Coordinates of C-alpha atoms and ligand atoms in Angstrom, one line a residue:
X110 CA -30.3 -12.2 -16.0
X111 CA -27.4 -10.5 -17.0
X112 CA -25.8 -7.4 -15.5
X113 CA -22.9 -6.1 -16.8
X114 CA -21.8 -4.1 -14.5
X115 CA -19.1 -1.9 -16.3
X116 CA -18.0 1.7 -15.4
X117 CA -17.0 4.9 -17.7
X118 CA -17.0 7.9 -15.6
X119 CA -15.0 10.9 -16.2
X120 CA -12.4 10.1 -14.2
X121 CA -11.6 6.3 -15.8
X122 CA -11.5 8.3 -18.9
X123 CA -9.0 11.0 -17.8
X124 CA -6.4 7.7 -16.4
X125 CA -7.2 7.1 -20.5
X126 CA -5.7 9.6 -21.8
X127 CA -2.7 9.8 -19.7
X128 CA -2.0 6.2 -20.8
X129 CA -2.9 7.1 -23.7
X130 CA -0.5 9.3 -23.7
X131 CA 2.2 8.0 -22.5
X132 CA 2.3 5.1 -24.8
X133 CA 2.4 7.3 -27.6
X134 CA 5.5 8.4 -26.6
X135 CA 6.4 5.9 -24.7
X136 CA 9.1 4.1 -28.1
X137 CA 11.8 5.0 -27.6
X138 CA 12.2 5.7 -23.6
X139 CA 14.0 3.1 -21.3
X140 CA 13.3 2.9 -17.0
X141 CA 14.1 6.0 -15.8
X142 CA 16.6 4.8 -13.5
X143 CA 17.4 7.0 -10.5
X144 CA 21.6 8.1 -11.1
X145 CA 21.7 9.9 -7.3
X146 CA 25.5 10.7 -7.2
X147 CA 25.6 12.4 -3.5
X148 CA 28.0 15.6 -2.8
X149 CA 25.8 16.1 0.3
X150 CA 26.0 19.1 2.6
X151 CA 27.3 17.1 5.6
X152 CA 24.7 16.6 8.2
X153 CA 26.9 18.6 11.1
X154 CA 27.4 21.7 9.1
X155 CA 25.7 23.8 10.7
X156 CA 25.9 26.5 7.1
X157 CA 24.1 24.5 4.7
X158 CA 24.3 25.9 1.3
X159 CA 21.6 27.2 0.3
X160 CA 21.4 26.3 -3.2
X161 CA 22.9 22.9 -3.0
X162 CA 23.7 21.2 -6.1
X163 CA 23.1 18.7 -6.7
X164 CA 23.9 17.3 -10.5
X165 CA 21.7 13.5 -9.7
X166 CA 18.4 12.2 -12.0
X167 CA 20.5 14.2 -16.0
X168 CA 18.1 13.6 -18.1
X169 CA 19.6 11.0 -19.7
X170 CA 17.9 11.4 -23.9
X171 CA 16.4 7.9 -23.1
X172 CA 13.9 8.8 -20.6
X173 CA 11.2 11.9 -23.0
X174 CA 8.5 10.7 -21.9
X175 CA 8.6 10.5 -18.2
X176 CA 8.8 14.0 -16.7
X177 CA 11.2 13.4 -15.0
X178 CA 13.6 16.6 -13.7
X179 CA 16.1 16.9 -11.0
X180 CA 14.9 17.0 -7.8
X181 CA 15.0 20.3 -5.9
X182 CA 16.8 18.4 -2.6
X183 CA 17.0 20.4 0.8
X184 CA 20.6 19.3 1.1
X185 CA 19.5 18.9 4.3
X186 CA 18.2 15.4 4.9
X187 CA 21.1 13.3 6.5
X188 CA 20.3 9.8 4.4
X189 CA 21.8 8.1 2.0
X190 CA 19.8 7.5 -0.7
X191 CA 22.5 5.7 -3.2
X192 CA 21.5 2.5 -1.1
X193 CA 18.0 2.5 -1.9
X194 CA 18.2 4.0 -6.3
X195 CA 16.3 0.1 -6.9
X196 CA 14.3 0.1 -4.7
X197 CA 12.9 4.4 -4.6
X198 CA 12.2 3.5 -8.6
X199 CA 10.5 0.6 -7.8
X200 CA 8.5 3.2 -6.1
X201 CA 8.3 5.6 -8.3
X202 CA 6.7 3.4 -10.9
X203 CA 4.1 1.8 -8.0
X204 CA 3.4 5.4 -7.4
X205 CA 3.0 6.4 -11.1
X206 CA 1.6 9.9 -11.5
X207 CA -2.1 9.1 -12.0
X208 CA -2.7 6.2 -11.5
X209 CA -1.5 6.4 -7.6
X210 CA -4.5 7.1 -6.0
X211 CA -6.1 3.8 -7.1
X212 CA -2.6 1.7 -6.0
X213 CA -2.7 3.5 -3.1
X214 CA -3.7 1.0 -0.8
X215 CA -2.6 -2.4 -2.2
X216 CA 0.4 -1.8 -4.5
X217 CA 2.0 2.3 -3.4
X218 CA 1.9 3.1 0.0
X219 CA 2.9 -0.1 1.0
X220 CA 6.0 0.6 -0.9
X221 CA 6.8 3.8 -0.5
X222 CA 6.8 3.1 3.8
X223 CA 9.1 0.2 3.6
X224 CA 10.9 2.2 0.8
X225 CA 11.4 4.5 3.4
X226 CA 12.9 2.0 6.2
X227 CA 15.1 0.7 4.0
X228 CA 16.3 4.4 3.7
X229 CA 16.8 4.6 7.1
X230 CA 17.9 1.2 8.0
X231 CA 20.1 1.5 5.6
X232 CA 21.9 4.6 7.0
X233 CA 21.5 3.5 10.4
X234 CA 24.7 1.7 9.2
X235 CA 27.3 4.6 9.0
X236 CA 25.5 7.2 11.0
X237 CA 24.2 4.0 13.2
X238 CA 20.5 5.4 15.3
X239 CA 17.5 4.4 13.8
X240 CA 15.5 7.4 13.6
X241 CA 15.2 10.7 11.5
X242 CA 15.6 13.9 14.1
X243 CA 12.6 15.8 14.8
X244 CA 14.9 18.5 13.0
X245 CA 16.0 16.3 9.8
X246 CA 12.4 14.8 9.2
X247 CA 10.5 17.6 6.9
X248 CA 13.6 18.2 4.6
X249 CA 13.9 13.8 4.6
X250 CA 10.7 13.5 3.8
X251 CA 10.4 16.5 1.4
X252 CA 13.3 15.0 -0.5
X253 CA 11.8 11.3 -0.6
X254 CA 9.3 12.9 -2.6
X255 CA 11.2 15.1 -4.8
X256 CA 13.1 11.9 -5.6
X257 CA 10.4 10.6 -6.3
X258 CA 7.7 12.9 -7.9
X259 CA 11.4 13.4 -10.5
X260 CA 10.9 9.9 -11.7
X261 CA 7.2 10.1 -12.9
X262 CA 5.2 9.2 -9.6
X263 CA 2.4 11.1 -8.3
X264 CA 3.3 14.7 -6.9
X265 CA 1.0 14.0 -3.9
X266 CA 2.2 11.2 -3.2
X267 CA 2.4 12.5 0.2
X268 CA -0.8 13.6 0.9
X269 CA -1.8 10.7 -1.2
X270 CA -0.4 8.3 1.6
X271 CA -0.3 10.6 4.7
X272 CA 2.6 10.6 5.7
X273 CA 3.8 13.5 8.0
X274 CA 7.8 13.4 9.2
X275 CA 6.8 12.0 12.8
X276 CA 7.3 9.1 10.6
X277 CA 11.1 9.2 9.8
X278 CA 11.6 10.0 13.7
X279 CA 12.0 7.5 16.7
X280 CA 8.6 9.1 17.7
X281 CA 7.5 7.4 20.9
X282 CA 10.0 5.0 20.8
X283 CA 12.8 5.0 24.0
X284 CA 14.9 3.7 21.9
X285 CA 17.1 4.0 18.6
X286 CA 20.7 3.3 19.1
X287 CA 22.1 0.5 16.6
X288 CA 24.5 -0.2 19.4
X289 CA 22.1 -0.6 22.4
X290 CA 19.5 -1.9 20.2
X291 CA 21.6 -5.0 19.2
X292 CA 22.2 -5.6 22.9
X293 CA 18.5 -5.4 23.5
X294 CA 16.4 -7.7 20.8
X295 CA 16.8 -11.2 20.4
X296 CA 19.3 -11.2 17.1
X297 CA 19.3 -14.6 15.8
X298 CA 15.9 -14.9 16.1
X299 CA 14.5 -12.4 14.2
X300 CA 16.9 -13.2 12.1
X301 CA 15.7 -16.1 11.0
X302 CA 12.0 -15.6 11.6
X303 CA 12.4 -12.9 9.1
X304 CA 15.6 -13.2 6.4
X305 CA 13.3 -14.7 4.5
X306 CA 9.4 -15.2 4.8
X307 CA 6.4 -16.7 2.5
X308 CA 3.3 -13.9 2.7
X309 CA 1.1 -17.1 2.6
X310 CA 2.3 -18.5 5.2
X311 CA 3.3 -15.2 7.0
X312 CA 0.5 -14.1 6.5
X313 CA -1.0 -17.7 8.3
X314 CA 1.4 -18.0 11.4
X315 CA 2.5 -14.5 12.0
X316 CA 6.4 -16.1 12.6
X317 CA 8.4 -13.3 11.4
X318 CA 5.2 -10.4 13.1
X319 CA 6.0 -12.0 16.3
X320 CA 9.5 -12.0 16.7
X321 CA 9.2 -7.9 15.0
X322 CA 7.0 -7.5 17.9
X323 CA 8.2 -9.1 21.1
X324 CA 11.9 -7.4 20.4
X325 CA 9.7 -4.0 20.1
X326 CA 8.4 -4.8 23.9
X327 CA 11.7 -6.0 24.7
X328 CA 13.0 -2.6 23.3
X329 CA 10.2 -0.5 24.6
X330 CA 10.8 -2.0 27.8
X331 CA 13.5 0.2 28.6
X332 CA 11.3 3.1 29.5
X333 CA 10.6 2.4 32.8
X334 CA 9.4 5.2 33.7
X335 CA 5.7 4.3 32.0
X336 CA 2.9 3.2 32.9
X337 CA 2.4 -0.3 31.7
X338 CA -0.7 -0.9 33.5
X339 CA -3.9 0.7 34.1
X340 CA -6.3 -1.6 35.8
X341 CA -5.0 -4.8 34.6
X342 CA -4.2 -3.8 30.8
X343 CA -1.8 -2.5 29.0
X344 CA -1.6 1.8 29.2
X345 CA -2.5 3.0 25.5
X346 CA 1.0 5.3 26.7
X347 CA 2.9 2.0 25.8
X348 CA 0.6 0.2 23.8
X349 CA 1.7 3.5 21.3
X350 CA 5.4 2.8 22.1
X351 CA 5.3 -0.8 21.3
X352 CA 4.4 0.5 17.7
X353 CA 7.0 3.2 17.2
X354 CA 9.6 0.5 18.7
X355 CA 7.9 -2.2 16.4
X356 CA 8.9 0.6 13.5
X357 CA 12.6 1.2 14.7
X358 CA 12.5 -2.8 15.2
X359 CA 12.3 -3.5 10.3
X360 CA 14.1 -0.5 10.2
X361 CA 17.0 -2.8 11.6
X362 CA 15.7 -4.9 10.2
X363 CA 16.1 -3.2 6.9
X364 CA 19.6 -2.8 7.7
X365 CA 20.4 -6.1 7.9
X366 CA 19.0 -7.0 4.8
X367 CA 19.9 -6.3 0.8
X368 CA 17.7 -4.2 -0.7
X369 CA 15.1 -5.9 -2.3
X370 CA 15.3 -8.3 0.0
X371 CA 14.0 -6.0 2.6
X372 CA 11.8 -4.9 0.1
X373 CA 10.2 -8.3 -0.2
X374 CA 9.8 -8.4 4.0
X375 CA 8.4 -5.7 4.0
X376 CA 6.1 -5.3 2.6
X377 CA 5.0 -9.6 2.8
X378 CA 4.5 -8.0 7.0
X379 CA 2.2 -5.6 5.6
X380 CA 0.3 -7.1 2.9
X381 CA -1.3 -9.1 5.3
X382 CA -2.5 -6.6 7.0
X383 CA -4.0 -4.6 4.0
X384 CA -5.6 -7.9 2.6
X385 CA -7.8 -8.1 6.7
X386 CA -9.7 -5.7 5.3
X387 CA -11.7 -3.9 2.3
X388 CA -10.0 -0.2 1.6
X389 CA -14.3 0.5 -0.5
X390 CA -15.9 3.0 1.3
X391 CA -19.4 2.4 1.3
X392 CA -22.6 5.0 0.1
X393 CA -25.4 3.8 1.3
X394 CA -27.6 0.9 0.7
X395 CA -30.8 2.5 0.8
X396 CA -31.8 2.6 -3.6
X397 CA -30.7 -0.8 -2.8
X398 CA -32.7 -1.3 -0.8
X399 CA -35.6 0.1 -1.8
X400 CA -35.7 -2.2 -4.5
X401 CA -34.2 -5.1 -3.4
X402 CA -35.5 -5.6 0.1
X403 CA -38.1 -7.6 1.7
X404 CA -39.7 -9.9 -1.5
X405 CA -38.0 -8.7 -5.0
X406 CA -41.7 -7.7 -6.9
X407 CA -39.2 -6.3 -9.5
X408 CA -35.5 -8.6 -11.6
X409 CA -34.6 -5.4 -13.6
X410 CA -35.2 -2.5 -11.5
X411 CA -33.3 -4.5 -8.6
X412 CA -30.4 -5.6 -10.3
X413 CA -30.5 -1.4 -12.1
X414 CA -30.5 -0.2 -8.4
X415 CA -27.3 -2.3 -7.7
X416 CA -25.8 -3.0 -10.6
X417 CA -25.9 2.0 -10.0
X418 CA -24.7 0.2 -6.7
X419 CA -21.6 -1.2 -8.6
X420 CA -20.6 1.4 -10.1
X421 CA -19.4 4.1 -7.7
X422 CA -17.4 1.1 -6.4
X423 CA -15.8 1.1 -8.4
X424 CA -14.0 4.1 -10.0
X425 CA -12.0 3.5 -6.2
X426 CA -9.7 1.2 -6.3
X427 CA -7.9 -1.7 -7.7
X428 CA -8.3 -4.1 -4.9
X429 CA -6.5 -7.2 -4.3
X430 CA -8.8 -11.0 -4.2
X431 CA -8.7 -11.0 -1.0
X432 CA -9.7 -7.5 -0.3
X433 CA -12.7 -8.2 -2.7
X434 CA -13.5 -11.0 -0.8
X435 CA -14.5 -9.1 2.2
X436 CA -15.6 -6.4 0.7
X437 CA -18.4 -8.5 -0.7
X438 CA -18.8 -9.6 2.9
X439 CA -19.2 -5.5 4.0
X440 CA -21.9 -4.7 1.3
X441 CA -23.3 -7.7 1.5
X442 CA -23.7 -8.0 5.5
X443 CA -24.7 -4.4 5.3
X444 CA -27.4 -5.1 2.6
X445 CA -29.0 -7.9 4.5
X446 CA -29.4 -5.6 7.4
X447 CA -31.0 -3.2 5.4
X448 CA -33.8 -5.9 5.3
X449 CA -32.0 -6.9 1.3
X450 CA -32.5 -11.0 2.7
X451 CA -32.1 -12.4 -1.2
X452 CA -28.8 -13.2 -2.7
X453 CA -28.6 -9.8 -5.4
X454 CA -25.3 -10.8 -6.0
X455 CA -26.6 -14.7 -7.2
X456 CA -29.2 -12.7 -8.7
X457 CA -27.9 -10.0 -10.6
X458 CA -24.4 -11.5 -10.7
X459 CA -22.3 -9.8 -9.2
X460 CA -18.4 -11.0 -9.6
X461 CA -15.7 -10.6 -7.3
X462 CA -13.6 -8.1 -9.8
X463 CA -16.9 -6.3 -9.4
X464 CA -15.1 -5.1 -6.6
X465 CA -12.2 -4.1 -8.3
X466 CA -11.0 -1.0 -10.8
X467 CA -13.3 -1.3 -13.3
X468 CA -13.2 -1.4 -17.4
X469 CA -9.4 -2.0 -18.0
X470 CA -8.6 -2.8 -14.2
X471 CA -9.0 -5.8 -12.2
X472 CA -8.3 -7.8 -8.8
X473 CA -4.5 -7.7 -8.2
X474 CA -3.7 -11.1 -6.4
X475 CA -3.2 -10.7 -2.5
X476 CA 0.8 -11.4 -2.7
X477 CA 2.2 -8.2 -2.6
X478 CA 2.9 -6.4 -6.0
X479 CA 4.9 -4.4 -8.1
X480 CA 4.2 -1.8 -10.9
X481 CA 6.4 -3.0 -13.5
X482 CA 7.7 -1.1 -16.5
X483 CA 8.1 -1.6 -20.5
X484 CA 9.8 0.1 -22.4
X485 CA 7.8 -2.0 -25.4
X486 CA 4.3 -2.1 -23.2
X487 CA 4.3 0.6 -21.1
X488 CA 2.4 0.1 -17.9
X489 CA 1.6 -2.7 -16.4
X490 CA 0.9 -5.4 -13.6
X491 CA -0.6 -8.8 -12.8
X492 CA -3.9 -9.4 -12.2
X493 CA -5.6 -12.4 -10.4
X494 CA -6.8 -14.6 -13.0
X495 CA -9.6 -16.0 -10.5
X496 CA -11.2 -13.2 -10.1
X497 CA -15.0 -13.8 -11.5
X498 CA -16.2 -15.9 -9.1
X499 CA -19.4 -14.6 -8.1
X500 CA -19.0 -13.1 -5.0
X501 CA -19.5 -15.0 -1.6
X502 CA -22.9 -13.8 0.4
X503 CA -23.1 -14.1 4.0
X504 CA -24.9 -17.0 4.9
X505 CA -25.9 -16.3 7.8
X506 CA -29.3 -15.0 8.8
X507 CA -30.2 -11.2 8.6
X508 CA -29.5 -9.2 11.3
X509 CA -26.6 -10.4 11.1
X510 CA -23.0 -8.4 13.3
X511 CA -21.3 -6.8 10.7
X512 CA -18.2 -9.8 9.8
X513 CA -16.2 -9.8 12.3
X514 CA -12.7 -8.3 12.5
X515 CA -11.5 -11.7 13.9
X516 CA -12.1 -13.4 10.0
X517 CA -9.1 -14.8 9.4
X518 CA -7.0 -15.6 6.6
X519 CA -7.6 -19.6 6.6
X520 CA -11.5 -18.2 6.2
X521 CA -11.0 -17.1 3.4
X522 CA -10.1 -18.6 -0.9
X523 CA -7.3 -20.3 -1.2
X524 CA -4.6 -17.8 -2.7
X525 CA -3.5 -17.6 -5.9
X526 CA -1.0 -19.5 -7.0
X527 CA 1.7 -17.4 -8.3
X528 CA 1.9 -19.5 -11.6
X529 CA -2.4 -18.6 -12.2
X530 CA -1.4 -15.0 -12.5
X531 CA -1.8 -13.6 -15.8
X532 CA 0.5 -10.4 -16.6
X533 CA -2.2 -7.7 -16.8
X534 CA -0.8 -5.1 -18.9
X535 CA -2.6 -1.6 -18.4
X536 CA -2.3 0.5 -21.4
X537 CA -2.6 -2.5 -24.1
X538 CA -5.8 -3.3 -22.9
X539 CA -6.9 1.0 -22.7
X540 CA -5.8 0.3 -26.5
X541 CA -8.6 -2.6 -27.5
X542 CA -10.8 -0.6 -25.6
Ligands
NAG686 C1 29.7 8.2 -9.1 O1 30.7 9.4 -8.8 C2 31.7 8.8 -9.1 C3 32.6 9.1 -9.9 O2 32.4 10.7 -9.4 C4 31.8 7.5 -10.4 O3 33.2 6.7 -9.7 C5 30.6 6.0 -10.1 O4 30.5 5.4 -10.9 C6 29.3 7.3 -9.9 N1 28.3 6.6 -9.6 C7 27.0 6.4 -9.9 C8 26.1 5.8 -10.1 O5 26.8 7.3 -11.0
NAG687 C1 13.5 24.5 -4.2 O1 12.5 24.2 -2.9 C2 12.6 25.5 -1.9 C3 12.5 25.5 -0.2 O2 11.0 24.3 -0.9 C4 11.4 26.6 -3.1 O3 12.3 27.8 -2.2 C5 12.9 27.0 -4.3 O4 12.2 27.7 -4.9 C6 12.5 25.2 -5.3 N1 13.1 25.3 -5.8 C7 13.0 25.0 -7.8 C8 13.9 25.2 -8.3 O5 11.7 24.7 -7.7
NAG688 C1 26.6 6.0 0.6 O1 26.3 4.9 0.7 C2 26.9 4.6 -0.5 C3 27.1 2.9 -0.7 O2 27.4 2.9 0.7 C4 29.1 5.0 0.3 O3 29.2 5.2 -0.9 C5 28.8 6.7 -0.5 O4 30.3 6.8 0.5 C6 27.9 7.3 1.2 N1 27.3 8.7 1.1 C7 27.5 9.5 1.7 C8 27.5 11.0 1.4 O5 27.3 9.1 3.2
NAG689 C1 2.7 8.5 9.7 O1 2.2 9.3 11.1 C2 1.0 9.5 10.5 C3 0.3 10.5 12.2 O2 2.1 10.7 12.7 C4 0.2 8.6 11.2 O3 -1.8 8.0 11.2 C5 0.3 7.1 10.5 O4 -0.3 5.6 10.5 C6 2.0 7.1 9.6 N1 1.4 6.5 8.3 C7 2.9 5.0 8.5 C8 3.0 4.6 7.0 O5 3.6 5.1 9.8
NAG690 C1 9.1 7.2 28.6 O1 8.4 7.7 28.9 C2 7.5 8.7 29.6 C3 6.0 9.3 29.8 O2 5.4 8.7 28.8 C4 8.1 10.5 28.6 O3 8.1 11.4 29.9 C5 10.2 9.8 29.2 O4 10.7 10.8 28.1 C6 9.7 8.0 28.6 N1 11.6 8.4 28.4 C7 12.0 7.9 27.2 C8 13.8 7.9 27.4 O5 11.5 7.6 26.3
NAG691 C1 25.0 4.6 21.7 O1 25.8 3.7 22.0 C2 26.4 3.9 22.9 C3 26.4 3.4 23.4 O2 25.9 3.2 24.6 C4 27.2 5.4 22.6 O3 28.7 4.4 22.7 C5 27.3 6.0 21.4 O4 28.0 6.7 21.2 C6 25.9 5.2 21.0 N1 26.0 5.9 19.6 C7 25.0 7.2 19.2 C8 25.1 7.6 17.6 O5 24.2 8.3 20.4
NAG692 C1 -29.4 7.4 -5.0 O1 -30.7 7.3 -6.0 C2 -30.3 8.6 -6.5 C3 -31.7 8.9 -7.1 O2 -31.2 8.0 -9.1 C4 -29.5 9.4 -6.8 O3 -29.4 10.5 -6.8 C5 -28.3 9.0 -5.5 O4 -27.0 9.4 -6.0 C6 -28.6 7.6 -5.3 N1 -27.5 7.6 -3.7 C7 -26.5 6.9 -3.9 C8 -26.4 6.7 -2.5 O5 -26.5 5.6 -5.0
NAG693 C1 -39.8 -4.1 -14.0 O1 -39.3 -2.9 -14.3 C2 -39.5 -2.8 -15.6 C3 -38.2 -0.8 -15.6 O2 -39.2 -0.6 -14.9 C4 -40.6 -2.4 -16.3 O3 -40.0 -2.0 -18.0 C5 -41.2 -3.7 -16.6 O4 -42.0 -3.5 -17.3 C6 -41.4 -4.1 -15.1 N1 -41.1 -5.7 -15.3 C7 -42.3 -6.3 -14.2 C8 -42.5 -8.1 -14.5 O5 -42.7 -5.9 -13.2
NAG694 C1 -36.3 -4.8 8.1 O1 -37.9 -5.1 8.1 C2 -38.7 -5.0 9.2 C3 -39.4 -5.1 9.7 O2 -40.4 -5.7 8.0 C4 -38.6 -3.4 10.0 O3 -39.3 -3.6 11.2 C5 -37.0 -2.6 9.4 O4 -38.3 -0.3 9.5 C6 -36.9 -3.1 8.5 N1 -35.4 -2.1 7.8 C7 -35.1 -1.4 7.3 C8 -33.5 -0.4 7.4 O5 -36.0 -1.4 6.1
NAG695 C1 -14.5 -14.1 16.1 O1 -15.2 -13.6 16.7 C2 -16.8 -14.5 16.8 C3 -17.1 -13.4 17.5 O2 -16.6 -12.5 18.3 C4 -17.0 -15.5 18.1 O3 -17.6 -15.6 17.5 C5 -15.6 -16.5 16.4 O4 -15.6 -17.7 16.9 C6 -14.1 -16.2 16.4 N1 -13.6 -16.7 15.1 C7 -13.2 -16.8 15.1 C8 -12.1 -17.8 14.0 O5 -11.9 -16.7 16.2

């Protein structure tokens, strides 16, 4: 039997309405271009202008639909935003207003994270330091959020992406001086490994990732006063320090690359991590196991229960094809543990794409993706065309352990080629509905 899984929940309707409103006004608009001409108050200056005048982002007559405002900047952040205008604009669209919560995991937050590293990296060329001081971190975070919001991003972005001032500081890494860092790390190795990456190869072989790791270990080892080993294992403090130093190394790397190349590299590295997990929250499966457990007595009621269950997943988030694969595997394992031994994906025709946001949603490709904005078609993004495949049912015995976290990409379906993507224009597909 066919179980068409769809949802029409209220939140999604709200989103549709928002986007429809956007398109109705979109015709005479232009991409919101960030135009920052900083008259930055000097960081050294102890007396800060309480009302700094930032003639930024004067709304041009060509951008009426975007909630463009003048960002309310603190004037106390030492970052030079004009170095990263394009990346900031990309981020604002990737974190677009009401779409941001649905894009958070796969697109928006990784892009925002990359942007912050690029901003700090680029600013280090002049400041010679790879971290924002604790005194300024809060102001910088606020300024970044303000600049993005002025270009249309969600106003709760920092909350959505769990960003705190500590994400801009050196945290526990003992070294942030560019000169000292460059004297410590193997510069040619990092540039060669990370200057350009193929995200598919990188996720498999981790060449760049391990070059960054090696450099981070070198930097972290500059703090001799910390115990390295506890009973033969690296101490937790040392591990946390290495992790913090990885961020310093990535910021340094970003300072050596053109901003758009840096963005590609950073997103490429983060996509490996993103694709390894399922970002969905699974509700209790007992409603499904009640109808589908042991021997299925009534296929209709079983698939109805399954459909209801899937509906609860489908208003959560866009997921990539590899994430959907992990989600299918996780849910399948939970169901098997709850005595659902029949392949209910097969019986109820659950597809991989059913794990992503529904209706106008689709599965994203596993490669890093940016949301696009086009004057005539509005907000758009690429979808993975191969999303209509059956969700994989774990073929192990019931009661098998949960999917191992060591599942590597090589166990997963082939990554889609860029050529197999099609451009999913969200707004036009909404209009068709
Ligand atoms: C910034 O201002 C300077 C001079 O005031 C001008 O020459 C330059 O074009 C401006 N840059 C941008 C990006 O608007
Ligand atoms: C700008 O931000 C400051 C500090 O958060 C606040 O006191 C002020 O009211 C804001 N100004 C505007 C115009 O929103
Ligand atoms: C910011 O960077 C731009 C381009 O690199 C440079 O022209 C400008 O002087 C810098 N602004 C400040 C305040 O350092
Ligand atoms: C920001 O910091 C918080 C806590 O300090 C941490 O949990 C989170 O992972 C950090 N986010 C990023 C993007 O590094
Ligand atoms: C080195 O580690 C110790 C112990 O965690 C810490 O107290 C100290 O501040 C660190 N030194 C530097 C320079 O980070
Ligand atoms: C970085 O370290 C070098 C050499 O140790 C020193 O001359 C320089 O002043 C330091 N720069 C900063 C910004 O602390
Ligand atoms: C289970 O079914 C009941 C009754 O239909 C419903 O109220 C409840 O929300 C469902 N729970 C889950 C976790 O699906
Ligand atoms: C299955 O359940 C449905 C709805 O409860 C019912 O209409 C149908 O007759 C049942 N089918 C069988 C074969 O029992
Ligand atoms: C699964 O079935 C076994 C044997 O029929 C039973 O003991 C167990 O409680 C069931 N587990 C769940 C989660 O229903
Ligand atoms: C994953 O871990 C399991 C159990 O820890 C192990 O049996 C299996 O060989 C591992 N698989 C891979 C690909 O490393």
